C-alpha cells in the first residue's frame, strides 16, 4: 500500500507539471486553432528567466514569481505580435511550421544567453521533504499539485463568468461572427499567447525548483502534448486533468512493470481513449453540417 | 621547345624542391590551422564547450611561447549541435574549406564513429579526446589517435572497486537506452559474472527521461545496497534527489561524463560520498589547482567558468598534437606529424597520467582513478 501511495503521489506531482504545460497548449488551440510546438521551449525560457532573476536581483520567492510572470506575459505577447500575427490567414501547415522553427530558436538560445550546465532554482522553498510515515514528498511537489487545482478552478471561472473569457470562447467557436459582434480577434489571440506562456512558465519554474534547470527541459513539452490530446486539444481544464492521468499512469506502469513501460503506458492509454473518444476525454465533438 | 622545357623545369623545381611546404594544407609562413567540431549548443554543449576551452588553453599556451616553430596556431571550431549529419558536414568543411592541417575533438562517441571514414579518406592527423570508444582505435587507423580510456574499462574499474569495498551486498543498476547505456551495461555485466554479484534491480530508462520516481522506488523496494547510476548529467541529479526523498542512501557510483562539479552542487547533500571513476585529475587536487591557475589568464571569464573535466581531456590532446607537429621542425607534413604522434612517449600534460602511443597503437589507455564526492567543498577527491 505504501508503495502504491508513493507512486500515486509522485505521479500526481509530475502529472501536475505535464498538466500545466498541457493547459498552455489548449489555451492557444482553443483561441487560435493552432498547435504550438514551442510550448516546451517557452516553459524552459521562463524557468531560465526566473533563475536569472533569482541569481541577479533577488532570491525572494515573491520577487522571482512576479518577475517570472511578467516575463512570461512579455514573452507570449512578443511571440504573438512578432512571429504569429504575420501568419494570420496563412495555411495552418505553414503556421505550425513557424512554431517548430520558433522551438528550435528558443532551444538554441539557452546556450547563447545562458550555458549548458544544469542549475538549481533556489527560492528558499520547494526542496524540503515532508514525510508521512515512510512516504516522502517535496514541498515543491505539493505546491505544484495545489497550483494546478487552483488554476483549474480559476480558468473554469474565467471562461464561465468573465466577459473576456466569453469573448475568447466566441472567437474559438467562430472568429468571423465574433468579429461582427465587435470582439477583436488579435486581442484575444495576444491574450491567449500571454496566458499560455504564463501557465507553461509556472510549470517550468516548479520543475526547476523541484528538480533542476537544464537545456533538456524543453522535453517536458513532448510529455505534455499527449496529455492535452488525452484531455482534449480544445479543453483547457481537460488538458490539466489529462496531465494528471498521464503522470499517474506512467508512474504506476514504471513502478509495477518496469522502466521500459513508463514511456509506453501514457501513449497506450491515449490510443485506447482516442479509439473510443477521438476528440479526447473532455474535448468537444466537432459537428459539421453539410 | 626551349620555352616548354623551361616551364617544365620550373614546375619540377616547385613540385620537388619546395613541394612539401606548399603541398601541405593549413600551413602558411606565419600560421598553422587546427580544426575542431564539437556540440556547442544543446545539452551536450556541456562537454563540447568545455573540451574546446581545453584546446584553446593549450593553443594559447603554445602561441604565447612563440607558436609552433614560429607559426601561430589558428583554431577553427564548428558547432554540430550533437547531430551526426552536422558533424560530418562540419569535419568536411574544416578539412576542405578551412584547410585544417590537423584536427582535435571530435564531438560525441556516435559522431566520432560516423565521421571516421571522412577522416581516414582525408588522411589528416587527428587526436580524439571527447568520447573514447573502442571502435575509434580498434582496428587502428593510420591517422587517428585517441587520448583517454574506454567507457567499458572505466565501468569495470568502478564496479570492481565498489564490489571489493562492499562484499556480499545487493546491487542495483540503471542505464540509458542507447549506445552509451549498452557500454555501461556491458562493463557492469562483465564484473557481475567475474565477481558473482547479486543484482536485485536492473532498470533501463529512455534518453531524455526527467522523472525517476518510479525507478528509484523500485530500486528501494529491491533492497539494493550498492547502486550504479548510469545517467549522464540531469538524470543522475534526479535519481539522487529521488533517493533522498525516499530516505535511502545506497553506496552509489557514477561514471565520468557526469563527474562535473555543478552536478554535485545540484545534488546537494544527496550526492555526498558518491563514487566516481575518471582518468583526469580532480580539480580539488594539486594538479587540478595548478591547471586552473594556468588556465585563468589564457581564457575569458566566461570560458573559465565553463571549465570541467572535458577541458582537461581537450587540453591533453591538444598538447600531444602540438608537441608532435613541433617535432617535425620548420616544414611539418601530415606524414611526419602522424609518425611523430606514433612516437609519443610519456608526454606529461599535468592533467592525467603521461600519454603514450606506439607503432600500431592509437589509444593512450590512460590510468584510472576512483574519486569520492565531498559536497561541503563541491569537489571530488581521489580515494586510492
XYZ file of C-alpha atoms in Angstrom:
674
model
C 0.000 0.000 0.000
C 2.838 2.332 0.875
C 4.488 1.526 -2.450
C 1.283 2.353 -4.320
C 0.755 5.587 -2.368
C 4.290 6.766 -3.107
C 3.786 6.012 -6.813
C 0.479 7.895 -6.858
C 1.889 10.972 -5.107
C 4.944 11.144 -7.383
C 2.695 10.561 -10.388
C 0.396 13.394 -9.339
C 3.375 15.742 -8.883
C 4.928 15.150 -12.296
C 1.429 14.934 -13.781
C 0.655 18.405 -12.449
C 3.688 19.739 -14.349
C 2.506 17.989 -17.536
C -0.999 19.254 -16.855
C 0.039 22.897 -16.604
C 2.020 22.725 -19.859
C -0.872 20.859 -21.491
C -3.238 23.638 -20.425
C -0.906 26.060 -22.194
C -1.263 24.009 -25.378
C -5.041 24.009 -25.033
C -5.387 27.748 -24.330
C -3.648 28.565 -27.618
C -5.521 25.893 -29.560
C -8.869 26.933 -28.157
C -8.321 30.577 -29.058
C -6.384 30.341 -32.315
C -6.920 26.802 -33.635
C -3.156 26.345 -33.622
C -0.930 23.720 -32.030
C 2.099 25.496 -30.601
C 5.097 23.173 -30.858
C 7.247 25.669 -28.959
C 5.283 25.172 -25.714
C 8.062 23.137 -24.026
C 10.629 25.717 -25.064
C 8.514 28.566 -23.646
C 8.296 26.599 -20.391
C 12.091 26.356 -20.347
C 12.759 30.013 -21.229
C 10.516 31.316 -18.436
C 12.237 28.993 -15.960
C 15.644 30.283 -17.069
C 14.453 33.883 -16.702
C 13.229 33.068 -13.186
C 16.638 31.573 -12.405
C 18.361 34.705 -13.721
C 16.150 36.883 -11.511
C 16.911 34.682 -8.512
C 20.673 34.888 -9.037
C 20.980 38.517 -10.082
C 18.156 40.524 -8.494
C 16.736 38.612 -5.552
C 16.099 35.063 -4.465
C 12.898 36.146 -2.717
C 10.066 33.837 -3.755
C 7.581 36.649 -4.453
C 10.028 38.767 -6.461
C 11.026 35.733 -8.540
C 7.372 34.765 -9.048
C 6.338 38.313 -10.051
C 9.355 38.677 -12.357
C 8.703 35.293 -13.969
C 5.013 36.056 -14.558
C 5.748 39.466 -16.098
C 8.492 37.947 -18.269
C 6.165 35.155 -19.363
C 3.482 37.682 -20.377
C 6.048 39.698 -22.345
C 7.403 36.532 -23.995
C 3.926 35.403 -25.021
C 2.973 38.841 -26.354
C 6.225 39.274 -28.276
C 5.893 35.849 -29.901
C 2.287 36.563 -30.860
C 3.000 40.048 -32.237
C 6.302 39.391 -33.995
C 6.030 35.776 -35.096
C 2.412 34.631 -35.123
C 0.359 37.662 -36.145
C 2.029 37.963 -39.564
C 0.936 34.358 -40.126
C -2.777 35.172 -39.637
C -4.749 33.853 -42.593
C -1.845 31.693 -43.805
C -2.269 27.910 -44.175
C -2.288 26.036 -40.855
C 0.636 23.863 -42.013
C 2.828 26.943 -42.560
C 1.845 28.381 -39.181
C 2.606 25.133 -37.390
C 5.992 25.022 -39.137
C 6.657 28.518 -37.799
C 6.082 27.265 -34.242
C 8.534 24.413 -34.914
C 11.105 26.928 -36.132
C 10.417 29.058 -33.074
C 11.021 25.998 -30.879
C 14.458 25.424 -32.403
C 15.409 29.090 -31.978
C 14.277 29.202 -28.334
C 16.074 25.917 -27.616
C 19.345 27.172 -29.084
C 19.056 30.497 -27.300
C 19.707 28.758 -23.972
C 23.341 28.181 -24.856
C 23.766 31.624 -26.355
C 22.214 33.502 -23.440
C 22.944 31.152 -20.525
C 25.006 27.955 -20.653
C 24.734 24.193 -20.959
C 25.214 23.486 -17.255
C 22.346 22.317 -15.089
C 21.324 24.862 -12.452
C 19.151 24.809 -9.389
C 16.443 27.423 -8.901
C 16.768 28.339 -5.252
C 13.957 30.490 -3.884
C 14.182 29.135 -0.359
C 11.154 26.946 -0.921
C 10.191 23.669 -2.564
C 13.083 21.395 -1.725
C 12.213 20.401 1.808
C 10.886 16.899 2.211
C 7.647 16.279 4.065
C 7.415 12.763 5.484
C 4.250 10.993 6.484
C 5.298 7.599 7.758
C 7.624 6.259 5.101
C 6.126 8.378 2.325
C 8.235 11.324 1.234
C 7.202 14.295 -0.874
C 8.894 17.606 -1.557
C 7.078 20.819 -0.686
C 7.503 21.954 -4.294
C 5.593 18.880 -5.436
C 2.727 19.618 -3.045
C 2.719 23.223 -4.251
C 2.564 22.329 -7.942
C -0.394 19.989 -7.391
C -2.183 22.719 -5.411
C -1.349 25.325 -8.073
C -2.792 23.134 -10.816
C -6.014 22.665 -8.879
C -6.332 26.400 -8.164
C -5.651 27.236 -11.809
C -8.204 24.690 -12.995
C -10.841 26.377 -10.837
C -9.726 29.890 -11.838
C -9.730 29.109 -15.564
C -13.139 27.466 -15.314
C -14.487 30.593 -13.623
C -12.729 32.842 -16.140
C -14.251 31.134 -19.172
C -17.633 30.800 -17.489
C -18.143 34.217 -15.930
C -15.701 36.832 -17.246
C -16.538 38.946 -20.302
C -13.132 38.369 -21.837
C -13.395 34.626 -21.193
C -16.698 34.515 -23.040
C -15.109 36.565 -25.848
C -12.280 34.016 -26.091
C -14.811 31.194 -26.334
C -16.676 33.135 -29.013
C -13.530 33.618 -31.112
C -12.720 29.925 -30.717
C -16.233 28.926 -31.802
C -16.456 31.275 -34.794
C -13.977 34.103 -35.178
C -15.895 35.826 -38.037
C -19.143 36.008 -36.099
C -17.199 37.128 -33.034
C -15.652 39.886 -35.135
C -19.120 41.012 -36.247
C -20.074 41.156 -32.577
C -17.222 43.627 -32.000
C -14.702 41.225 -30.499
C -11.105 41.858 -31.522
C -9.629 38.506 -32.561
C -5.990 39.754 -32.487
C -6.544 40.952 -28.918
C -7.942 37.574 -27.948
C -5.030 35.805 -29.659
C -2.496 38.006 -27.859
C -4.176 37.319 -24.508
C -4.163 33.588 -25.252
C -0.441 33.552 -26.030
C 0.317 35.547 -22.885
C -1.852 33.283 -20.711
C -0.370 30.149 -22.251
C 3.145 31.428 -21.647
C 2.346 32.204 -18.001
C 0.754 28.795 -17.347
C 3.618 26.936 -19.014
C 6.112 29.173 -17.225
C 4.601 28.270 -13.846
C 5.195 24.614 -14.714
C 8.783 25.371 -15.716
C 9.503 27.246 -12.501
C 8.055 24.466 -10.328
C 10.026 21.865 -12.260
C 13.238 23.872 -11.838
C 12.594 24.287 -8.108
C 11.872 20.609 -7.525
C 14.300 19.034 -9.996
C 16.752 21.243 -11.891
C 17.122 23.594 -14.795
C 18.889 22.368 -17.904
C 18.758 22.798 -21.687
C 16.973 19.428 -21.849
C 13.946 20.843 -20.057
C 12.081 21.587 -23.287
C 11.366 17.844 -23.484
C 8.626 18.398 -20.902
C 6.603 19.747 -23.800
C 6.850 16.395 -25.546
C 5.416 14.696 -22.455
C 2.689 17.274 -22.008
C 1.446 17.119 -25.581
C -0.060 13.619 -25.158
C -1.774 14.951 -22.032
C -3.531 17.636 -23.998
C -4.526 15.132 -26.696
C -5.905 12.869 -23.972
C -7.823 15.629 -22.235
C -8.966 17.208 -25.482
C -6.989 19.689 -27.517
C -9.702 22.311 -27.122
C -10.371 21.521 -23.463
C -8.234 23.649 -21.169
C -9.485 22.016 -17.988
C -9.453 18.584 -19.611
C -5.803 19.036 -20.581
C -4.895 19.755 -16.974
C -6.663 16.587 -15.868
C -5.048 14.732 -18.807
C -1.645 15.672 -17.396
C -2.510 14.191 -14.006
C -3.753 10.985 -15.664
C -0.597 10.649 -17.770
C 1.643 11.264 -14.751
C -0.150 8.664 -12.627
C -0.312 6.104 -15.431
C 3.369 6.495 -16.237
C 4.369 6.065 -12.625
C 2.141 3.071 -11.975
C 3.392 1.373 -15.156
C 7.007 2.181 -14.287
C 6.565 1.014 -10.711
C 4.792 -2.256 -11.468
C 6.018 -3.233 -14.934
C 9.492 -1.668 -15.108
C 11.126 1.416 -16.589
C 10.504 0.342 -20.178
C 6.732 0.530 -19.717
C 6.889 4.011 -18.244
C 7.313 5.688 -21.611
C 4.808 3.467 -23.389
C 1.982 3.449 -20.845
C 0.796 7.013 -21.396
C 0.682 6.547 -25.161
C -1.126 3.226 -24.822
C -3.764 4.973 -22.777
C -4.076 7.706 -25.390
C -4.551 5.153 -28.185
C -7.288 3.389 -26.248
C -9.064 6.617 -25.260
C -8.844 8.133 -28.739
C -10.313 4.973 -30.257
C -13.378 5.492 -28.090
C -13.394 9.309 -27.951
C -11.387 10.733 -30.907
C -11.781 14.266 -29.552
C -10.255 13.375 -26.166
C -11.796 12.773 -22.764
C -13.125 16.313 -22.375
C -12.863 17.682 -25.925
C -15.846 18.836 -27.927
C -17.089 16.745 -30.799
C -16.649 18.762 -33.970
C -20.014 18.739 -35.738
C -20.107 19.815 -39.352
C -23.456 20.311 -41.108
C -23.406 19.525 -44.806
C 60.705 23.660 -77.235
C 63.089 25.691 -75.137
C 60.133 27.567 -73.637
C 58.377 24.248 -72.856
C 61.490 22.845 -71.156
C 61.891 25.988 -69.099
C 58.292 25.780 -67.912
C 58.644 22.074 -67.142
C 61.811 22.586 -65.168
C 60.219 25.447 -63.232
C 57.265 23.228 -62.390
C 59.586 20.415 -61.348
C 61.513 22.793 -59.111
C 58.311 23.944 -57.422
C 56.944 20.437 -57.020
C 60.066 18.654 -55.812
C 62.179 21.302 -54.136
C 59.639 23.490 -52.427
C 56.939 20.841 -52.680
C 56.315 19.638 -49.143
C 55.777 23.114 -47.726
C 53.461 24.236 -50.471
C 51.595 20.954 -50.917
C 50.581 20.597 -47.257
C 47.322 22.343 -46.473
C 46.699 24.502 -43.449
C 50.183 25.964 -43.227
C 51.441 29.382 -44.226
C 54.684 31.098 -43.256
C 53.016 32.571 -40.203
C 50.108 30.294 -39.376
C 49.037 26.712 -38.863
C 45.349 25.759 -38.768
C 43.906 23.239 -36.299
C 40.247 22.317 -36.757
C 37.625 21.001 -34.359
C 33.932 20.086 -34.411
C 32.027 19.999 -31.113
C 28.488 20.279 -29.798
C 28.365 23.938 -28.774
C 24.565 24.098 -28.487
C 22.022 21.829 -26.779
C 22.573 19.800 -23.604
C 25.812 18.094 -24.801
C 27.400 21.553 -25.101
C 28.399 20.877 -21.505
C 31.141 18.621 -22.860
C 31.723 20.233 -26.267
C 32.250 23.761 -24.986
C 34.465 22.543 -22.142
C 36.629 20.430 -24.482
C 37.044 23.339 -26.877
C 38.154 25.521 -23.939
C 40.819 22.901 -23.197
C 42.016 23.091 -26.809
C 42.068 26.890 -26.590
C 44.153 26.823 -23.396
C 46.815 24.556 -24.954
C 46.821 26.639 -28.145
C 47.085 29.941 -26.252
C 49.908 28.487 -24.203
C 51.780 27.447 -27.367
C 51.096 30.750 -29.134
C 52.315 32.725 -26.115
C 55.524 30.733 -26.305
C 56.002 31.737 -29.958
C 53.756 29.230 -31.703
C 54.864 26.026 -33.427
C 58.357 26.763 -34.672
C 57.410 30.390 -35.272
C 53.932 29.751 -36.706
C 50.942 30.869 -34.670
C 48.136 28.335 -34.309
C 44.757 29.314 -35.711
C 41.889 27.358 -34.143
C 38.798 26.748 -36.287
C 35.802 25.496 -34.313
C 32.488 24.295 -35.758
C 29.241 23.505 -33.931
C 27.475 20.236 -34.760
C 24.705 20.537 -32.139
C 25.379 16.835 -31.394
C 23.739 15.936 -34.706
C 25.769 13.342 -36.602
C 24.945 14.696 -40.063
C 26.195 18.098 -38.972
C 29.381 16.549 -37.542
C 30.190 15.035 -40.925
C 29.373 18.314 -42.643
C 31.480 20.247 -40.125
C 34.511 17.975 -40.469
C 34.335 18.181 -44.270
C 34.117 21.962 -44.064
C 37.067 22.213 -41.680
C 39.196 19.970 -43.900
C 38.110 21.155 -47.348
C 37.231 24.824 -46.840
C 39.272 25.919 -43.821
C 42.102 23.626 -44.976
C 42.972 22.486 -41.476
C 46.381 20.904 -41.033
C 45.233 18.725 -38.128
C 42.101 18.004 -36.113
C 41.095 17.754 -32.476
C 37.794 16.745 -30.846
C 35.503 15.345 -32.214
C 32.017 15.626 -30.682
C 30.427 12.531 -29.040
C 31.134 8.833 -29.481
C 28.495 8.219 -32.156
C 29.582 11.323 -34.055
C 33.285 10.321 -33.963
C 32.431 6.861 -35.243
C 30.310 8.269 -38.061
C 32.998 10.680 -39.153
C 35.791 8.076 -39.201
C 35.571 7.300 -42.958
C 35.919 11.036 -43.748
C 38.992 11.341 -41.532
C 40.564 8.170 -42.917
C 39.966 9.192 -46.512
C 41.405 12.653 -45.943
C 44.411 11.265 -44.037
C 44.517 14.340 -41.773
C 46.313 13.867 -38.417
C 43.590 13.696 -35.763
C 43.610 13.410 -31.989
C 40.238 12.474 -30.478
C 39.664 13.364 -26.850
C 35.986 13.801 -26.019
C 34.380 10.364 -26.180
C 36.796 7.443 -26.232
C 35.110 4.279 -27.518
C 36.857 1.138 -28.760
C 35.660 1.476 -32.346
C 37.876 4.542 -32.701
C 41.103 2.600 -32.160
C 40.138 -0.971 -32.994
C 41.328 -1.554 -35.679
C 43.936 1.210 -35.505
C 43.619 3.870 -38.212
C 46.842 5.345 -39.525
C 45.998 8.997 -38.873
C 43.578 8.819 -35.911
C 44.817 8.806 -32.301
C 42.657 8.665 -29.177
C 43.561 10.122 -25.782
C 41.615 8.689 -22.854
C 40.227 5.435 -21.558
C 37.380 3.280 -22.818
C 33.955 3.617 -21.238
C 33.863 -0.134 -20.651
C 37.207 -0.179 -18.795
C 36.043 2.776 -16.717
C 32.900 0.979 -15.604
C 34.787 -2.253 -14.911
C 37.264 -0.356 -12.742
C 34.488 1.371 -10.788
C 32.333 -1.728 -10.263
C 35.339 -3.811 -9.208
C 36.317 -1.159 -6.703
C 32.808 -0.935 -5.260
C 32.449 -4.735 -5.228
C 35.702 -5.202 -3.310
C 34.700 -2.491 -0.863
C 31.187 -3.864 -0.366
C 31.395 -7.658 -0.426
C 28.153 -9.644 -0.380
C 25.912 -6.618 -0.902
C 22.886 -6.395 -3.190
C 23.366 -4.410 -6.408
C 21.184 -2.146 -8.496
C 21.860 -0.688 -11.925
C 20.072 1.716 -14.241
C 21.258 2.610 -17.742
C 20.198 4.778 -20.665
C 18.621 3.104 -23.706
C 21.404 3.987 -26.179
C 24.959 3.018 -27.152
C 26.293 4.764 -24.055
C 23.968 2.747 -21.845
C 24.864 -0.502 -23.604
C 28.570 0.139 -22.999
C 27.928 0.832 -19.320
C 25.807 -2.309 -19.015
C 28.395 -4.467 -20.830
C 31.132 -3.304 -18.473
C 28.888 -3.912 -15.451
C 27.830 -7.374 -16.639
C 31.425 -8.498 -17.129
C 32.188 -7.756 -13.456
C 28.881 -9.293 -12.320
C 29.938 -12.582 -13.925
C 33.520 -12.441 -12.682
C 32.640 -11.480 -9.109
C 29.244 -13.207 -8.976
C 27.472 -10.058 -7.817
C 23.900 -10.271 -6.565
C 21.966 -7.889 -8.834
C 18.479 -7.231 -7.440
C 17.479 -4.296 -9.636
C 18.226 -3.606 -13.279
C 16.478 -0.681 -14.979
C 16.718 0.872 -18.401
C 15.404 4.402 -18.931
C 14.622 6.262 -22.102
C 17.047 9.004 -23.108
C 15.575 12.354 -22.061
C 13.628 10.943 -19.087
C 13.433 13.503 -16.308
C 11.292 11.900 -13.632
C 12.838 8.873 -11.920
C 10.370 8.498 -9.069
C 9.067 5.043 -10.011
C 12.536 3.784 -10.994
C 14.073 4.798 -7.679
C 11.099 3.439 -5.751
C 11.689 0.096 -7.455
C 15.356 0.308 -6.528
C 14.437 0.977 -2.912
C 11.898 -1.844 -2.929
C 14.510 -4.269 -4.288
C 16.701 -3.634 -1.254
C 19.758 -2.686 -3.353
C 22.667 -1.569 -1.185
C 25.115 -0.629 -3.939
C 23.864 1.338 -6.935
C 25.448 2.148 -10.274
C 23.700 5.272 -11.574
C 24.129 5.093 -15.330
C 22.725 8.529 -16.100
C 24.786 11.318 -17.587
C 24.025 14.740 -16.103
C 20.461 15.674 -15.150
C 19.461 12.020 -14.850
C 21.938 11.353 -12.046
C 20.835 14.503 -10.236
C 17.175 13.443 -10.460
C 17.994 9.906 -9.275
C 19.968 11.062 -6.247
C 17.257 13.539 -5.255
C 14.619 10.839 -5.539
C 16.665 8.523 -3.325
C 16.995 11.336 -0.792
C 13.220 11.809 -0.877
C 12.704 8.086 -0.377
C 15.072 8.187 2.576
C 17.543 5.619 1.256
C 21.230 6.068 0.612
C 22.859 3.155 -1.167
C 26.577 3.252 -1.926
C 26.444 4.933 -5.341
C 28.841 5.054 -8.251
C 28.660 7.381 -11.255
C 30.643 7.493 -14.467
C 32.932 10.285 -15.687
C 30.579 12.068 -18.116
C 28.611 13.176 -15.063
C 31.631 13.906 -12.898
C 31.366 17.658 -13.154
C 31.198 19.919 -10.139
C 27.899 21.699 -10.963
C 26.191 18.302 -10.859
C 27.439 17.783 -7.343
C 26.204 21.219 -6.326
C 22.726 20.386 -7.592
C 22.638 17.001 -5.895
C 23.260 18.745 -2.588
C 23.599 16.503 0.469
C 22.152 13.624 -1.571
C 25.363 13.488 -3.584
C 27.750 13.398 -0.661
C 30.043 10.380 -0.726
C 29.151 9.097 -4.176
C 31.989 7.412 -6.020
C 33.180 8.267 -9.492
C 35.821 6.933 -11.836
C 37.962 9.084 -14.118
C 41.337 9.331 -15.831
C 41.780 13.090 -15.431
C 42.873 14.752 -12.215
C 40.207 16.161 -9.885
C 40.199 19.960 -9.591
C 40.457 19.635 -5.823
C 43.924 18.047 -6.107
C 47.251 19.806 -6.611
C 47.333 19.048 -10.345
C 43.795 20.329 -10.788
C 44.508 23.548 -8.933
C 47.699 24.088 -10.947
C 45.733 23.614 -14.169
C 43.164 26.198 -13.142
C 45.931 28.649 -12.278
C 47.469 28.104 -15.685
C 44.132 28.455 -17.480
C 42.960 31.647 -15.790
C 44.998 34.189 -17.801
C 44.557 32.279 -21.064
C 40.763 32.290 -21.386
C 37.920 34.744 -20.862
C 35.997 34.891 -17.615
C 33.004 33.167 -19.196
C 35.226 30.423 -20.592
C 36.908 29.964 -17.236
C 33.518 29.313 -15.678
C 32.876 26.668 -18.344
C 35.902 24.581 -17.377
C 35.211 20.989 -16.353
C 36.868 17.594 -16.733
C 36.434 17.744 -20.525
C 38.641 20.838 -20.545
C 41.418 18.643 -19.196
C 40.920 15.937 -21.828
C 40.882 18.607 -24.549
C 43.982 20.254 -23.153
C 45.915 16.981 -23.016
C 45.012 16.031 -26.591
C 45.968 19.449 -27.923
C 49.306 19.319 -26.063
C 50.115 15.947 -27.630
C 49.205 17.143 -31.128
C 51.096 20.433 -30.845
C 54.139 18.622 -29.499
C 54.116 16.164 -32.444
C 53.810 18.947 -35.037
C 56.602 20.835 -33.288
C 58.943 17.856 -33.516
C 58.512 17.900 -37.293
C 60.535 21.105 -37.476
C 60.111 24.009 -39.867
C 58.184 22.145 -42.584
C 55.697 19.823 -40.892
C 53.775 17.399 -43.074
C 50.890 15.045 -42.369
C 53.194 12.035 -42.731
C 55.710 13.473 -40.303
C 53.033 14.540 -37.793
C 51.477 11.069 -37.850
C 54.905 9.482 -37.411
C 55.669 11.811 -34.506
C 52.293 11.177 -32.892
C 53.093 7.487 -33.071
C 56.418 8.164 -31.312
C 54.628 9.978 -28.470
C 56.141 8.520 -25.311
C 55.270 9.591 -21.785
C 54.242 13.110 -22.716
C 53.340 14.834 -19.459
C 50.361 17.161 -19.568
C 49.807 17.633 -15.844
C 46.123 16.771 -16.080
C 46.313 12.982 -16.473
C 48.953 10.257 -16.463
C 51.669 10.695 -19.145
C 50.430 9.921 -22.650
C 52.000 7.327 -24.966
C 51.196 5.835 -28.361
C 53.307 3.431 -30.382
C 53.632 1.546 -33.671
C 50.103 0.373 -34.384
C 48.921 1.739 -31.038
C 46.456 4.569 -31.463
C 44.934 4.564 -27.973
C 46.660 6.126 -24.972
C 44.953 3.804 -22.454
C 45.015 6.255 -19.541
C 45.332 5.137 -15.947
C 42.073 5.284 -13.999
C 41.420 6.509 -10.505
C 38.475 6.391 -8.122
C 37.221 9.602 -6.546
C 34.639 10.411 -3.924
C 32.331 13.402 -3.795
C 32.553 15.924 -0.997
C 29.522 18.190 -1.184
C 30.860 20.507 1.524
C 33.603 21.651 -0.851
C 31.700 20.723 -4.063
C 34.602 18.601 -5.240
C 35.750 15.079 -5.981
C 38.742 13.748 -4.082
C 40.880 10.725 -5.005
C 40.418 7.716 -2.748
C 43.177 5.392 -3.964
